[in-house]
Amino acid sequence: MITGHVFIATSIDGFVARKSGELDWLMKQETKGEDHGYDAFMASVDGLVMGRGSFQTVMTFEEWPYEKPVVVMSRTLGQDDVPAAIADRVTLTRLDPAGVMKMLDGQGWRRVYVDGGKVVQSFLRDGLIADMALTRIPILLGDGLPLFGVLDSDIDCEHLDTRTFPSGLVTSRYRVVNNAG
Amino acid sequence: MITGHVFIATSIDGFVARKSGELDWLMKQETKGEDHGYDAFMASVDGLVMGRGSFQTVMTFEEWPYEKPVVVMSRTLGQDDVPAAIADRVTLTRLDPAGVMKMLDGQGWRRVYVDGGKVVQSFLRDGLIADMALTRIPILLGDGLPLFGVLDSDIDCEHLDTRTFPSGLVTSRYRVVNNAG
């Protein structure tokens, strides 16, 4: 069965980015030499699913950071909006979360990195997230793009483990137990 | 100097209560035999400051849970709204956060337990919180009363320590580093 997995950092008050998408508050953390498990996590997935907002933020980076295939969920962008240099690794889709997972399952994917606030929210609502690694950055932003959003009902989680880092980052992993959708 | 201290539990998505103030999701956690540090924290403070919402929620409990003095910030309630049984331990005030702290300082308080989402937010905005013990409950609620709110600027925090419990609760303590207000 194909499963969705979250690996994401938030401020203490739960934002993944400023309203504008900016990640400056995240980048300023002194985390040199720390292994937050990103490489191991990335090695464990077949590829990523993200939304237009995350895609456009990543496009502002100096280099495209992903070697694995990326699926971008957008109702407004088309394949023409993907630069030629990464066109072999980036696919646009207008499918809903379940449709995306079905498509990727058909392509042999087993583990999907689900990234970005809105996309994580929609996958959680549709019962498509198996577990989440949540890293808390020691800062309060007061405003921004929230990781979590409205649900149809409570979602119980099981705490798997928590690791702390000299930088002040704290990563907790949770298994999503029930997801009534 | 008088200082404000937070000791509070939230859902993974950052809520301290459901919209109605209900804490059922918190009460259902199997935490028997676990010491989350509440008694030690309570012993360290001179008393509590809370808002009308927290006060009215606590009033629904079978027993008034606080031995220490409680100051309730409310523009609508008056001293007449406090039941006689606890009138010696509960004071109503219409002062703002700085005014409350000045009043309590004058009464010899040194450490104040600042409780409840809205009150924590206003004390944070006014630079009156020294540290926070935040306990994360392993559940997503999707909606409710948030612990944190809008700020005038970023507030950097320093991670002090994190403890995990068999129930799945995770408590992280943060020192509030800068608070530009």
GROMACS .gro file of N, CA, C and O in nm, chain B residues 105-173:
model
  276
  286ASP      N    1   0.358   4.279   4.190
  286ASP     CA    2   0.493   4.312   4.239
  286ASP      C    3   0.481   4.387   4.372
  286ASP      O    4   0.553   4.359   4.468
  287GLY      N    5   0.387   4.479   4.375
  287GLY     CA    6   0.363   4.556   4.498
  287GLY      C    7   0.315   4.470   4.614
  287GLY      O    8   0.333   4.505   4.731
  288GLN      N    9   0.255   4.356   4.579
  288GLN     CA   10   0.208   4.263   4.683
  288GLN      C   11   0.314   4.161   4.719
  288GLN      O   12   0.288   4.067   4.794
  289GLY      N   13   0.434   4.176   4.658
  289GLY     CA   14   0.545   4.087   4.693
  289GLY      C   15   0.557   3.961   4.610
  289GLY      O   16   0.641   3.875   4.637
  290TRP      N   17   0.473   3.949   4.505
  290TRP     CA   18   0.486   3.832   4.417
  290TRP      C   19   0.617   3.842   4.340
  290TRP      O   20   0.661   3.952   4.304
  291ARG      N   21   0.678   3.727   4.312
  291ARG     CA   22   0.798   3.725   4.229
  291ARG      C   23   0.779   3.644   4.101
  291ARG      O   24   0.827   3.681   3.996
  292ARG      N   25   0.709   3.531   4.113
  292ARG     CA   26   0.686   3.444   3.996
  292ARG      C   27   0.536   3.424   3.977
  292ARG      O   28   0.466   3.379   4.067
  293VAL      N   29   0.490   3.456   3.856
  293VAL     CA   30   0.347   3.451   3.825
  293VAL      C   31   0.320   3.341   3.720
  293VAL      O   32   0.385   3.338   3.615
  294TYR      N   33   0.227   3.253   3.750
  294TYR     CA   34   0.182   3.151   3.655
  294TYR      C   35   0.081   3.219   3.564
  294TYR      O   36  -0.029   3.254   3.608
  295VAL      N   37   0.119   3.239   3.438
  295VAL     CA   38   0.031   3.305   3.341
  295VAL      C   39  -0.038   3.196   3.260
  295VAL      O   40   0.028   3.118   3.190
  296ASP      N   41  -0.171   3.190   3.268
  296ASP     CA   42  -0.242   3.075   3.211
  296ASP      C   43  -0.352   3.117   3.114
  296ASP      O   44  -0.413   3.224   3.128
  297GLY      N   45  -0.378   3.030   3.015
  297GLY     CA   46  -0.486   3.054   2.920
  297GLY      C   47  -0.437   3.120   2.793
  297GLY      O   48  -0.350   3.208   2.796
  298GLY      N   49  -0.492   3.082   2.679
  298GLY     CA   50  -0.443   3.129   2.550
  298GLY      C   51  -0.436   3.280   2.537
  298GLY      O   52  -0.329   3.338   2.515
  299LYS      N   53  -0.548   3.348   2.557
  299LYS     CA   54  -0.551   3.493   2.532
  299LYS      C   55  -0.460   3.569   2.628
  299LYS      O   56  -0.396   3.666   2.590
  300VAL      N   57  -0.456   3.525   2.754
  300VAL     CA   58  -0.373   3.595   2.852
  300VAL      C   59  -0.225   3.571   2.823
  300VAL      O   60  -0.144   3.664   2.828
  301VAL      N   61  -0.189   3.447   2.787
  301VAL     CA   62  -0.050   3.420   2.749
  301VAL      C   63  -0.011   3.509   2.631
  301VAL      O   64   0.097   3.569   2.628
  302GLN      N   65  -0.100   3.518   2.533
  302GLN     CA   66  -0.071   3.602   2.414
  302GLN      C   67  -0.045   3.747   2.452
  302GLN      O   68   0.050   3.809   2.404
  303SER      N   69  -0.130   3.800   2.539
  303SER     CA   70  -0.114   3.943   2.572
  303SER      C   71   0.012   3.965   2.656
  303SER      O   72   0.081   4.066   2.638
  304PHE      N   73   0.044   3.872   2.745
  304PHE     CA   74   0.167   3.886   2.824
  304PHE      C   75   0.292   3.870   2.737
  304PHE      O   76   0.392   3.938   2.759
  305LEU      N   77   0.287   3.780   2.639
  305LEU     CA   78   0.400   3.765   2.546
  305LEU      C   79   0.420   3.894   2.466
  305LEU      O   80   0.532   3.943   2.451
  306ARG      N   81   0.309   3.949   2.415
  306ARG     CA   82   0.317   4.072   2.335
  306ARG      C   83   0.377   4.185   2.415
  306ARG      O   84   0.448   4.271   2.362
  307ASP      N   85   0.350   4.187   2.546
  307ASP     CA   86   0.398   4.296   2.630
  307ASP      C   87   0.531   4.263   2.698
  307ASP      O   88   0.575   4.338   2.787
  308GLY      N   89   0.595   4.154   2.656
  308GLY     CA   90   0.731   4.124   2.705
  308GLY      C   91   0.735   4.080   2.850
  308GLY      O   92   0.835   4.103   2.919
  309LEU      N   93   0.630   4.014   2.896
  309LEU     CA   94   0.619   3.983   3.039
  309LEU      C   95   0.636   3.834   3.071
  309LEU      O   96   0.616   3.793   3.184
  310ILE      N   97   0.674   3.755   2.969
  310ILE     CA   98   0.693   3.611   2.991
  310ILE      C   99   0.842   3.578   2.990
  310ILE      O  100   0.913   3.611   2.895
  311ALA      N  101   0.890   3.511   3.096
  311ALA     CA  102   1.030   3.473   3.105
  311ALA      C  103   1.056   3.336   3.044
  311ALA      O  104   1.157   3.314   2.978
  312ASP      N  105   0.966   3.243   3.068
  312ASP     CA  106   0.984   3.108   3.012
  312ASP      C  107   0.850   3.037   2.998
  312ASP      O  108   0.749   3.078   3.057
  313MET      N  109   0.853   2.929   2.919
  313MET     CA  110   0.731   2.854   2.890
  313MET      C  111   0.760   2.704   2.893
  313MET      O  112   0.858   2.660   2.832
  314ALA      N  113   0.678   2.629   2.964
  314ALA     CA  114   0.682   2.482   2.957
  314ALA      C  115   0.561   2.440   2.875
  314ALA      O  116   0.446   2.458   2.918
  315LEU      N  117   0.588   2.389   2.754
  315LEU     CA  118   0.481   2.356   2.660
  315LEU      C  119   0.471   2.206   2.646
  315LEU      O  120   0.566   2.141   2.604
  316THR      N  121   0.357   2.151   2.683
  316THR     CA  122   0.337   2.006   2.671
  316THR      C  123   0.249   1.977   2.551
  316THR      O  124   0.140   2.034   2.537
  317ARG      N  125   0.300   1.890   2.464
  317ARG     CA  126   0.225   1.858   2.343
  317ARG      C  127   0.152   1.725   2.362
  317ARG      O  128   0.214   1.623   2.391
  318ILE      N  129   0.019   1.729   2.347
  318ILE     CA  130  -0.067   1.612   2.360
  318ILE      C  131  -0.079   1.548   2.221
  318ILE      O  132  -0.100   1.620   2.123
  319PRO      N  133  -0.066   1.415   2.210
  319PRO     CA  134  -0.061   1.351   2.077
  319PRO      C  135  -0.197   1.340   2.009
  319PRO      O  136  -0.247   1.230   1.986
  320ILE      N  137  -0.255   1.454   1.978
  320ILE     CA  138  -0.384   1.455   1.907
  320ILE      C  139  -0.392   1.582   1.822
  320ILE      O  140  -0.339   1.686   1.860
  321LEU      N  141  -0.458   1.570   1.707
  321LEU     CA  142  -0.490   1.686   1.624
  321LEU      C  143  -0.638   1.716   1.641
  321LEU      O  144  -0.722   1.626   1.625
  322LEU      N  145  -0.671   1.841   1.673
  322LEU     CA  146  -0.811   1.879   1.695
  322LEU      C  147  -0.874   1.946   1.573
  322LEU      O  148  -0.994   1.942   1.555
  323GLY      N  149  -0.792   2.012   1.493
  323GLY     CA  150  -0.844   2.077   1.374
  323GLY      C  151  -0.901   2.217   1.398
  323GLY      O  152  -0.906   2.298   1.307
  324ASP      N  153  -0.942   2.241   1.521
  324ASP     CA  154  -1.003   2.371   1.552
  324ASP      C  155  -1.004   2.387   1.704
  324ASP      O  156  -0.995   2.289   1.777
  325GLY      N  157  -1.015   2.510   1.752
  325GLY     CA  158  -1.019   2.533   1.895
  325GLY      C  159  -0.964   2.669   1.932
  325GLY      O  160  -0.955   2.759   1.847
  326LEU      N  161  -0.931   2.684   2.059
  326LEU     CA  162  -0.873   2.809   2.108
  326LEU      C  163  -0.722   2.794   2.102
  326LEU      O  164  -0.665   2.709   2.169
  327PRO      N  165  -0.654   2.878   2.023
  327PRO     CA  166  -0.510   2.863   2.005
  327PRO      C  167  -0.432   2.917   2.125
  327PRO      O  168  -0.475   3.012   2.190
  328LEU      N  169  -0.317   2.854   2.153
  328LEU     CA  170  -0.230   2.908   2.258
  328LEU      C  171  -0.170   3.041   2.213
  328LEU      O  172  -0.170   3.138   2.287
  329PHE      N  173  -0.119   3.043   2.090
  329PHE     CA  174  -0.045   3.161   2.045
  329PHE      C  175  -0.128   3.247   1.951
  329PHE      O  176  -0.226   3.201   1.892
  330GLY      N  177  -0.086   3.372   1.938
  330GLY     CA  178  -0.158   3.464   1.851
  330GLY      C  179  -0.062   3.561   1.785
  330GLY      O  180   0.059   3.541   1.785
  331VAL      N  181  -0.117   3.666   1.731
  331VAL     CA  182  -0.040   3.764   1.656
  331VAL      C  183   0.059   3.837   1.748
  331VAL      O  184   0.029   3.865   1.864
  332LEU      N  185   0.178   3.864   1.695
  332LEU     CA  186   0.282   3.938   1.767
  332LEU      C  187   0.323   4.059   1.685
  332LEU      O  188   0.300   4.064   1.565
  333ASP      N  189   0.386   4.155   1.750
  333ASP     CA  190   0.435   4.271   1.677
  333ASP      C  191   0.563   4.238   1.601
  333ASP      O  192   0.595   4.301   1.501
  334SER      N  193   0.640   4.138   1.651
  334SER     CA  194   0.762   4.096   1.583
  334SER      C  195   0.799   3.957   1.633
  334SER      O  196   0.739   3.906   1.728
  335ASP      N  197   0.897   3.893   1.567
  335ASP     CA  198   0.943   3.761   1.608
  335ASP      C  199   0.986   3.763   1.755
  335ASP      O  200   1.039   3.864   1.804
  336ILE      N  201   0.967   3.651   1.821
  336ILE     CA  202   1.022   3.633   1.955
  336ILE      C  203   1.112   3.510   1.951
  336ILE      O  204   1.066   3.398   1.929
  337ASP      N  205   1.244   3.533   1.969
  337ASP     CA  206   1.338   3.421   1.974
  337ASP      C  207   1.326   3.352   2.109
  337ASP      O  208   1.308   3.419   2.212
  338CYS      N  209   1.340   3.220   2.107
  338CYS     CA  210   1.336   3.144   2.231
  338CYS      C  211   1.461   3.057   2.239
  338CYS      O  212   1.524   3.027   2.138
  339GLU      N  213   1.496   3.017   2.360
  339GLU     CA  214   1.606   2.925   2.380
  339GLU      C  215   1.549   2.796   2.436
  339GLU      O  216   1.481   2.798   2.539
  340HIS      N  217   1.575   2.686   2.367
  340HIS     CA  218   1.527   2.557   2.416
  340HIS      C  219   1.607   2.517   2.540
  340HIS      O  220   1.731   2.514   2.536
  341LEU      N  221   1.539   2.490   2.650
  341LEU     CA  222   1.607   2.453   2.774
  341LEU      C  223   1.617   2.301   2.787
  341LEU      O  224   1.725   2.248   2.807
  342ASP      N  225   1.505   2.232   2.776
  342ASP     CA  226   1.508   2.086   2.782
  342ASP      C  227   1.375   2.030   2.735
  342ASP      O  228   1.275   2.104   2.726
  343THR      N  229   1.375   1.904   2.703
  343THR     CA  230   1.254   1.834   2.658
  343THR      C  231   1.247   1.700   2.728
  343THR      O  232   1.347   1.630   2.737
  344ARG      N  233   1.128   1.669   2.780
  344ARG     CA  234   1.107   1.539   2.842
  344ARG      C  235   0.990   1.469   2.773
  344ARG      O  236   0.892   1.533   2.735
  345THR      N  237   1.004   1.338   2.755
  345THR     CA  238   0.897   1.260   2.695
  345THR      C  239   0.840   1.164   2.798
  345THR      O  240   0.910   1.124   2.892
  346PHE      N  241   0.714   1.127   2.780
  346PHE     CA  242   0.645   1.042   2.877
  346PHE      C  243   0.580   0.923   2.806
  346PHE      O  244   0.545   0.933   2.687
  347PRO      N  245   0.565   0.809   2.878
  347PRO     CA  246   0.506   0.689   2.817
  347PRO      C  247   0.370   0.716   2.753
  347PRO      O  248   0.335   0.654   2.653
  348SER      N  249   0.294   0.810   2.807
  348SER     CA  250   0.163   0.845   2.751
  348SER      C  251   0.172   0.907   2.613
  348SER      O  252   0.072   0.917   2.543
  349GLY      N  253   0.292   0.952   2.574
  349GLY     CA  254   0.306   1.021   2.447
  349GLY      C  255   0.313   1.172   2.462
  349GLY      O  256   0.333   1.245   2.366
  350LEU      N  257   0.297   1.221   2.586
  350LEU     CA  258   0.313   1.364   2.610
  350LEU      C  259   0.461   1.402   2.597
  350LEU      O  260   0.549   1.324   2.636
  351VAL      N  261   0.486   1.519   2.543
  351VAL     CA  262   0.623   1.570   2.528
  351VAL      C  263   0.625   1.713   2.582
  351VAL      O  264   0.549   1.798   2.536
  352THR      N  265   0.711   1.737   2.680
  352THR     CA  266   0.719   1.871   2.739
  352THR      C  267   0.852   1.936   2.704
  352THR      O  268   0.958   1.884   2.736
  353SER      N  269   0.845   2.050   2.637
  353SER     CA  270   0.964   2.129   2.605
  353SER      C  271   0.959   2.259   2.682
  353SER      O  272   0.855   2.325   2.688
  354ARG      N  273   1.073   2.296   2.742
  354ARG     CA  274   1.080   2.424   2.812
  354ARG      C  275   1.164   2.520   2.730
  354ARG      O  276   1.270   2.484   2.678
   0.00000   0.00000   0.00000
